[in-house]
PDB file of C-alpha atoms in Angstrom:
ATOM      1  CA  UNK A 221     129.817-154.666 203.191  1.00 38.00           C
ATOM      2  CA  UNK A 222     132.966-154.094 201.186  1.00 43.00           C
ATOM      3  CA  UNK A 223     135.540-156.622 200.237  1.00 42.00           C
ATOM      4  CA  UNK A 224     139.203-155.834 199.900  1.00 44.00           C
ATOM      5  CA  UNK A 225     142.010-157.514 198.014  1.00 45.00           C
ATOM      6  CA  UNK A 226     144.138-156.942 201.138  1.00 50.00           C
ATOM      7  CA  UNK A 227     141.751-159.215 203.048  1.00 50.00           C
ATOM      8  CA  UNK A 228     141.292-162.406 201.008  1.00 49.00           C
ATOM      9  CA  UNK A 229     138.071-163.309 202.832  1.00 48.00           C
ATOM     10  CA  UNK A 230     135.014-161.974 200.979  1.00 51.00           C
ATOM     11  CA  UNK A 231     132.263-160.540 203.158  1.00 63.00           C
ATOM     12  CA  UNK A 232     129.737-162.750 201.356  1.00 69.00           C
ATOM     13  CA  UNK A 233     130.410-166.456 201.209  1.00 79.00           C
ATOM     14  CA  UNK A 234     130.278-168.722 198.177  1.00 90.00           C
ATOM     15  CA  UNK A 235     129.993-167.686 194.586  1.00 94.00           C
ATOM     16  CA  UNK A 236     128.338-164.348 195.396  1.00 93.00           C
ATOM     17  CA  UNK A 237     131.262-163.396 197.629  1.00 93.00           C
ATOM     18  CA  UNK A 238     133.855-164.541 195.104  1.00 95.00           C
ATOM     19  CA  UNK A 239     132.292-162.515 192.293  1.00 96.00           C
ATOM     20  CA  UNK A 240     131.993-159.376 194.425  1.00 96.00           C
ATOM     21  CA  UNK A 241     135.564-159.877 195.624  1.00 95.00           C
ATOM     22  CA  UNK A 242     136.818-160.149 192.021  1.00 97.00           C
ATOM     23  CA  UNK A 243     134.953-156.946 191.113  1.00 97.00           C
ATOM     24  CA  UNK A 244     136.407-155.169 194.146  1.00 96.00           C
ATOM     25  CA  UNK A 245     139.933-156.224 193.169  1.00 96.00           C
ATOM     26  CA  UNK A 246     139.478-154.749 189.688  1.00 97.00           C
ATOM     27  CA  UNK A 247     138.090-151.517 191.136  1.00 97.00           C
ATOM     28  CA  UNK A 248     141.074-151.269 193.480  1.00 96.00           C
ATOM     29  CA  UNK A 249     143.505-151.586 190.556  1.00 96.00           C
ATOM     30  CA  UNK A 250     141.770-148.647 188.881  1.00 97.00           C
ATOM     31  CA  UNK A 251     141.937-146.639 192.106  1.00 97.00           C
ATOM     32  CA  UNK A 252     145.685-147.275 192.343  1.00 97.00           C
ATOM     33  CA  UNK A 253     146.067-146.025 188.784  1.00 96.00           C
ATOM     34  CA  UNK A 254     144.346-142.692 189.466  1.00 97.00           C
ATOM     35  CA  UNK A 255     145.947-142.138 192.875  1.00 96.00           C
ATOM     36  CA  UNK A 256     147.766-138.832 193.182  1.00 95.00           C
ATOM     37  CA  UNK A 257     146.743-137.231 189.903  1.00 95.00           C
ATOM     38  CA  UNK A 258     145.267-133.774 189.455  1.00 97.00           C
ATOM     39  CA  UNK A 259     141.936-132.928 187.872  1.00 97.00           C
ATOM     40  CA  UNK A 260     143.812-131.554 184.858  1.00 97.00           C
ATOM     41  CA  UNK A 261     145.681-134.837 184.446  1.00 96.00           C
ATOM     42  CA  UNK A 262     142.447-136.802 184.946  1.00 97.00           C
ATOM     43  CA  UNK A 263     140.957-134.940 181.969  1.00 96.00           C
ATOM     44  CA  UNK A 264     144.074-135.145 179.762  1.00 96.00           C
ATOM     45  CA  UNK A 265     144.306-137.410 176.709  1.00 93.00           C
ATOM     46  CA  UNK A 266     147.659-139.156 176.467  1.00 92.00           C
ATOM     47  CA  UNK A 267     147.098-141.655 173.652  1.00 89.00           C
ATOM     48  CA  UNK A 268     145.387-141.784 170.265  1.00 88.00           C
ATOM     49  CA  UNK A 269     142.217-142.725 172.131  1.00 88.00           C
ATOM     50  CA  UNK A 270     139.794-140.106 173.439  1.00 90.00           C
ATOM     51  CA  UNK A 271     139.766-141.923 176.794  1.00 93.00           C
ATOM     52  CA  UNK A 272     141.023-140.112 179.873  1.00 96.00           C
ATOM     53  CA  UNK A 273     141.440-141.306 183.428  1.00 97.00           C
ATOM     54  CA  UNK A 274     138.506-139.224 184.630  1.00 98.00           C
ATOM     55  CA  UNK A 275     136.401-140.384 181.695  1.00 97.00           C
ATOM     56  CA  UNK A 276     137.118-144.013 182.533  1.00 97.00           C
ATOM     57  CA  UNK A 277     136.073-143.518 186.162  1.00 98.00           C
ATOM     58  CA  UNK A 278     132.912-141.739 185.013  1.00 97.00           C
ATOM     59  CA  UNK A 279     132.084-144.461 182.460  1.00 96.00           C
ATOM     60  CA  UNK A 280     132.644-147.302 184.944  1.00 98.00           C
ATOM     61  CA  UNK A 281     130.435-145.511 187.467  1.00 97.00           C
ATOM     62  CA  UNK A 282     127.653-145.098 184.921  1.00 96.00           C
ATOM     63  CA  UNK A 283     128.089-148.674 183.707  1.00 96.00           C
ATOM     64  CA  UNK A 284     127.954-150.144 187.175  1.00 97.00           C
ATOM     65  CA  UNK A 285     124.950-147.984 188.052  1.00 96.00           C
ATOM     66  CA  UNK A 286     122.907-148.966 184.989  1.00 95.00           C
ATOM     67  CA  UNK A 287     123.820-152.672 185.075  1.00 96.00           C
ATOM     68  CA  UNK A 288     122.963-152.828 188.770  1.00 96.00           C
ATOM     69  CA  UNK A 289     119.632-151.157 187.999  1.00 96.00           C
ATOM     70  CA  UNK A 290     118.971-153.690 185.223  1.00 96.00           C
ATOM     71  CA  UNK A 291     119.784-156.522 187.632  1.00 96.00           C
ATOM     72  CA  UNK A 292     117.663-155.084 190.460  1.00 95.00           C
ATOM     73  CA  UNK A 293     114.546-154.023 188.573  1.00 94.00           C
ATOM     74  CA  UNK A 294     114.394-156.747 185.982  1.00 92.00           C
ATOM     75  CA  UNK A 295     111.913-154.663 183.982  1.00 93.00           C
ATOM     76  CA  UNK A 296     113.832-154.541 180.687  1.00 91.00           C
ATOM     77  CA  UNK A 297     113.619-150.750 180.536  1.00 88.00           C
ATOM     78  CA  UNK A 298     116.592-148.727 179.347  1.00 87.00           C
ATOM     79  CA  UNK A 299     118.121-147.026 182.417  1.00 87.00           C
ATOM     80  CA  UNK A 300     118.479-143.270 182.176  1.00 85.00           C
ATOM     81  CA  UNK A 301     121.879-142.275 180.832  1.00 83.00           C
ATOM     82  CA  UNK A 302     122.893-145.726 179.614  1.00 88.00           C
ATOM     83  CA  UNK A 303     123.514-144.447 176.085  1.00 85.00           C
ATOM     84  CA  UNK A 304     124.760-140.968 177.051  1.00 84.00           C
ATOM     85  CA  UNK A 305     128.089-140.486 175.290  1.00 83.00           C
ATOM     86  CA  UNK A 306     129.040-137.812 177.846  1.00 83.00           C
ATOM     87  CA  UNK A 307     129.793-140.625 180.270  1.00 89.00           C
ATOM     88  CA  UNK A 308     133.220-141.077 178.620  1.00 89.00           C
ATOM     89  CA  UNK A 309     134.692-137.696 179.512  1.00 92.00           C
ATOM     90  CA  UNK A 310     134.919-135.275 182.385  1.00 94.00           C
ATOM     91  CA  UNK A 311     132.607-132.312 181.977  1.00 94.00           C
ATOM     92  CA  UNK A 312     133.615-128.772 182.877  1.00 93.00           C
ATOM     93  CA  UNK A 313     133.442-128.395 186.640  1.00 95.00           C
ATOM     94  CA  UNK A 314     133.732-132.112 187.409  1.00 97.00           C
ATOM     95  CA  UNK A 315     136.551-133.187 189.675  1.00 98.00           C
ATOM     96  CA  UNK A 316     138.277-136.520 190.010  1.00 98.00           C
ATOM     97  CA  UNK A 317     137.419-136.528 193.724  1.00 98.00           C
ATOM     98  CA  UNK A 318     133.738-136.064 192.880  1.00 98.00           C
ATOM     99  CA  UNK A 319     133.842-138.818 190.264  1.00 98.00           C
ATOM    100  CA  UNK A 320     135.548-141.159 192.739  1.00 98.00           C
ATOM    101  CA  UNK A 321     132.851-140.447 195.335  1.00 98.00           C
ATOM    102  CA  UNK A 322     130.192-141.367 192.783  1.00 98.00           C
ATOM    103  CA  UNK A 323     132.143-144.537 191.933  1.00 98.00           C
ATOM    104  CA  UNK A 324     132.219-145.533 195.617  1.00 98.00           C
ATOM    105  CA  UNK A 325     128.438-145.017 195.846  1.00 98.00           C
ATOM    106  CA  UNK A 326     127.918-147.185 192.754  1.00 97.00           C
ATOM    107  CA  UNK A 327     130.115-149.907 194.281  1.00 97.00           C
ATOM    108  CA  UNK A 328     128.160-149.887 197.552  1.00 97.00           C
ATOM    109  CA  UNK A 329     124.875-150.007 195.656  1.00 97.00           C
ATOM    110  CA  UNK A 330     126.058-152.989 193.628  1.00 97.00           C
ATOM    111  CA  UNK A 331     127.012-154.864 196.793  1.00 95.00           C
ATOM    112  CA  UNK A 332     123.646-154.050 198.388  1.00 95.00           C
ATOM    113  CA  UNK A 333     121.684-155.187 195.339  1.00 96.00           C
ATOM    114  CA  UNK A 334     123.699-158.400 195.029  1.00 95.00           C
ATOM    115  CA  UNK A 335     123.283-159.126 198.741  1.00 92.00           C
ATOM    116  CA  UNK A 336     119.492-158.756 198.361  1.00 92.00           C
ATOM    117  CA  UNK A 337     119.216-161.128 195.386  1.00 92.00           C
ATOM    118  CA  UNK A 338     117.578-164.445 196.136  1.00 90.00           C
ATOM    119  CA  UNK A 339     120.036-166.180 193.807  1.00 92.00           C
ATOM    120  CA  UNK A 340     122.425-165.409 190.969  1.00 96.00           C
ATOM    121  CA  UNK A 341     120.374-167.455 188.503  1.00 96.00           C
ATOM    122  CA  UNK A 342     117.705-164.724 188.456  1.00 93.00           C
ATOM    123  CA  UNK A 343     117.253-163.908 184.783  1.00 96.00           C
ATOM    124  CA  UNK A 344     116.296-160.408 183.633  1.00 97.00           C
ATOM    125  CA  UNK A 345     115.494-158.945 180.209  1.00 96.00           C
ATOM    126  CA  UNK A 346     118.118-156.590 178.848  1.00 95.00           C
ATOM    127  CA  UNK A 347     116.960-153.211 177.567  1.00 94.00           C
ATOM    128  CA  UNK A 348     116.715-152.712 173.849  1.00 89.00           C
ATOM    129  CA  UNK A 349     119.656-150.753 172.420  1.00 87.00           C
ATOM    130  CA  UNK A 350     120.623-149.848 168.846  1.00 87.00           C
ATOM    131  CA  UNK A 351     122.951-152.894 168.772  1.00 87.00           C
ATOM    132  CA  UNK A 352     120.461-155.340 170.324  1.00 87.00           C
ATOM    133  CA  UNK A 353     119.065-158.254 168.346  1.00 92.00           C
ATOM    134  CA  UNK A 354     115.351-157.965 167.516  1.00 92.00           C
ATOM    135  CA  UNK A 355     114.321-160.504 170.177  1.00 95.00           C
ATOM    136  CA  UNK A 356     114.580-159.837 173.922  1.00 95.00           C
ATOM    137  CA  UNK A 357     117.817-161.090 175.451  1.00 95.00           C
ATOM    138  CA  UNK A 358     117.929-162.356 179.039  1.00 97.00           C
ATOM    139  CA  UNK A 359     120.965-162.425 181.313  1.00 96.00           C
ATOM    140  CA  UNK A 360     121.325-163.897 184.764  1.00 98.00           C
ATOM    141  CA  UNK A 361     122.516-161.755 187.660  1.00 97.00           C
ATOM    142  CA  UNK A 362     125.678-163.876 187.544  1.00 98.00           C
ATOM    143  CA  UNK A 363     126.314-162.925 183.907  1.00 98.00           C
ATOM    144  CA  UNK A 364     125.761-159.253 184.703  1.00 98.00           C
ATOM    145  CA  UNK A 365     128.329-159.463 187.519  1.00 98.00           C
ATOM    146  CA  UNK A 366     130.784-161.227 185.205  1.00 98.00           C
ATOM    147  CA  UNK A 367     130.190-158.464 182.648  1.00 97.00           C
ATOM    148  CA  UNK A 368     130.945-155.803 185.287  1.00 98.00           C
ATOM    149  CA  UNK A 369     134.161-157.605 186.248  1.00 98.00           C
ATOM    150  CA  UNK A 370     135.261-157.824 182.605  1.00 98.00           C
ATOM    151  CA  UNK A 371     134.349-154.218 181.877  1.00 97.00           C
ATOM    152  CA  UNK A 372     136.167-152.961 184.979  1.00 98.00           C
ATOM    153  CA  UNK A 373     139.264-155.051 184.218  1.00 98.00           C
ATOM    154  CA  UNK A 374     139.352-153.907 180.591  1.00 97.00           C
ATOM    155  CA  UNK A 375     139.101-150.229 181.506  1.00 97.00           C
ATOM    156  CA  UNK A 376     141.558-150.570 184.410  1.00 96.00           C
ATOM    157  CA  UNK A 377     144.036-151.767 181.782  1.00 95.00           C
ATOM    158  CA  UNK A 378     143.231-148.798 179.572  1.00 96.00           C
ATOM    159  CA  UNK A 379     143.710-146.508 182.573  1.00 96.00           C
ATOM    160  CA  UNK A 380     147.108-148.031 183.324  1.00 95.00           C
ATOM    161  CA  UNK A 381     148.309-147.290 179.781  1.00 95.00           C
ATOM    162  CA  UNK A 382     146.951-143.728 179.969  1.00 96.00           C
ATOM    163  CA  UNK A 383     148.633-143.150 183.340  1.00 96.00           C
ATOM    164  CA  UNK A 384     151.951-144.551 182.128  1.00 94.00           C
ATOM    165  CA  UNK A 385     151.758-142.267 179.082  1.00 94.00           C
ATOM    166  CA  UNK A 386     150.904-139.342 181.353  1.00 93.00           C
ATOM    167  CA  UNK A 387     153.743-139.528 183.866  1.00 92.00           C
ATOM    168  CA  UNK A 388     155.458-142.898 183.629  1.00 92.00           C
ATOM    169  CA  UNK A 389     153.668-144.363 186.665  1.00 90.00           C
ATOM    170  CA  UNK A 390     152.171-147.827 186.378  1.00 83.00           C
ATOM    171  CA  UNK A 391     149.737-149.647 188.622  1.00 84.00           C
ATOM    172  CA  UNK A 392     152.204-152.472 189.143  1.00 80.00           C
ATOM    173  CA  UNK A 393     154.867-150.052 190.406  1.00 79.00           C
ATOM    174  CA  UNK A 394     152.388-148.268 192.696  1.00 80.00           C
ATOM    175  CA  UNK A 395     150.994-151.332 194.475  1.00 77.00           C
TER     176      UNK A 395
END
C-alpha cells in the first residue's frame, strides 16, 4: 500500500493517491537525511534550535499518529500524547532505528486510514488545545492530509540543515 517517489504511479488513484504520494515523497526526503547516522548523532544539537534529527523523526511520528487518529475517529477528543513536549527529543534508551520503525508504522496506518475513508470531504472536529479558538473547528480529511504534507516538508527542511551542520551532508547530495 506504499507509494514511492521512484515509482511515479501512486497506489491509490485520483486526489487521494496524489496526496498520499506527496506525503510519501516528503517522508523519503527525511529518510535520506537521516541515512547513515549514529544514535549519538541523531540526538545531537547542531544549531541554535533544540531540534535534533531523532527528535524530528519522533515528532513527525507522533504528529502523523495523532492527526490520523483525529481523521479516523472524528470524535474531537485530544489524542493521547498530542501535547507531550517529550515528542521533540530522543529519550535515554531510544534508538534512531526504533524511531524509524515507529515512523514506518505511522505511515502505514495513515495509508490504511485514508484508504478506508469514504471521501476526503469528511469533516471532523479538531480537539481543543491551549491555542484553539473558543468555538469548535472542523477540518476535512483533505485538509488534515495537506497539513501532514506541510508539516513533514517543513521538518524535512529542518533536518537537512541539522544534518549539514552535523557532518556536511545534504539531502540533495545524497539522493
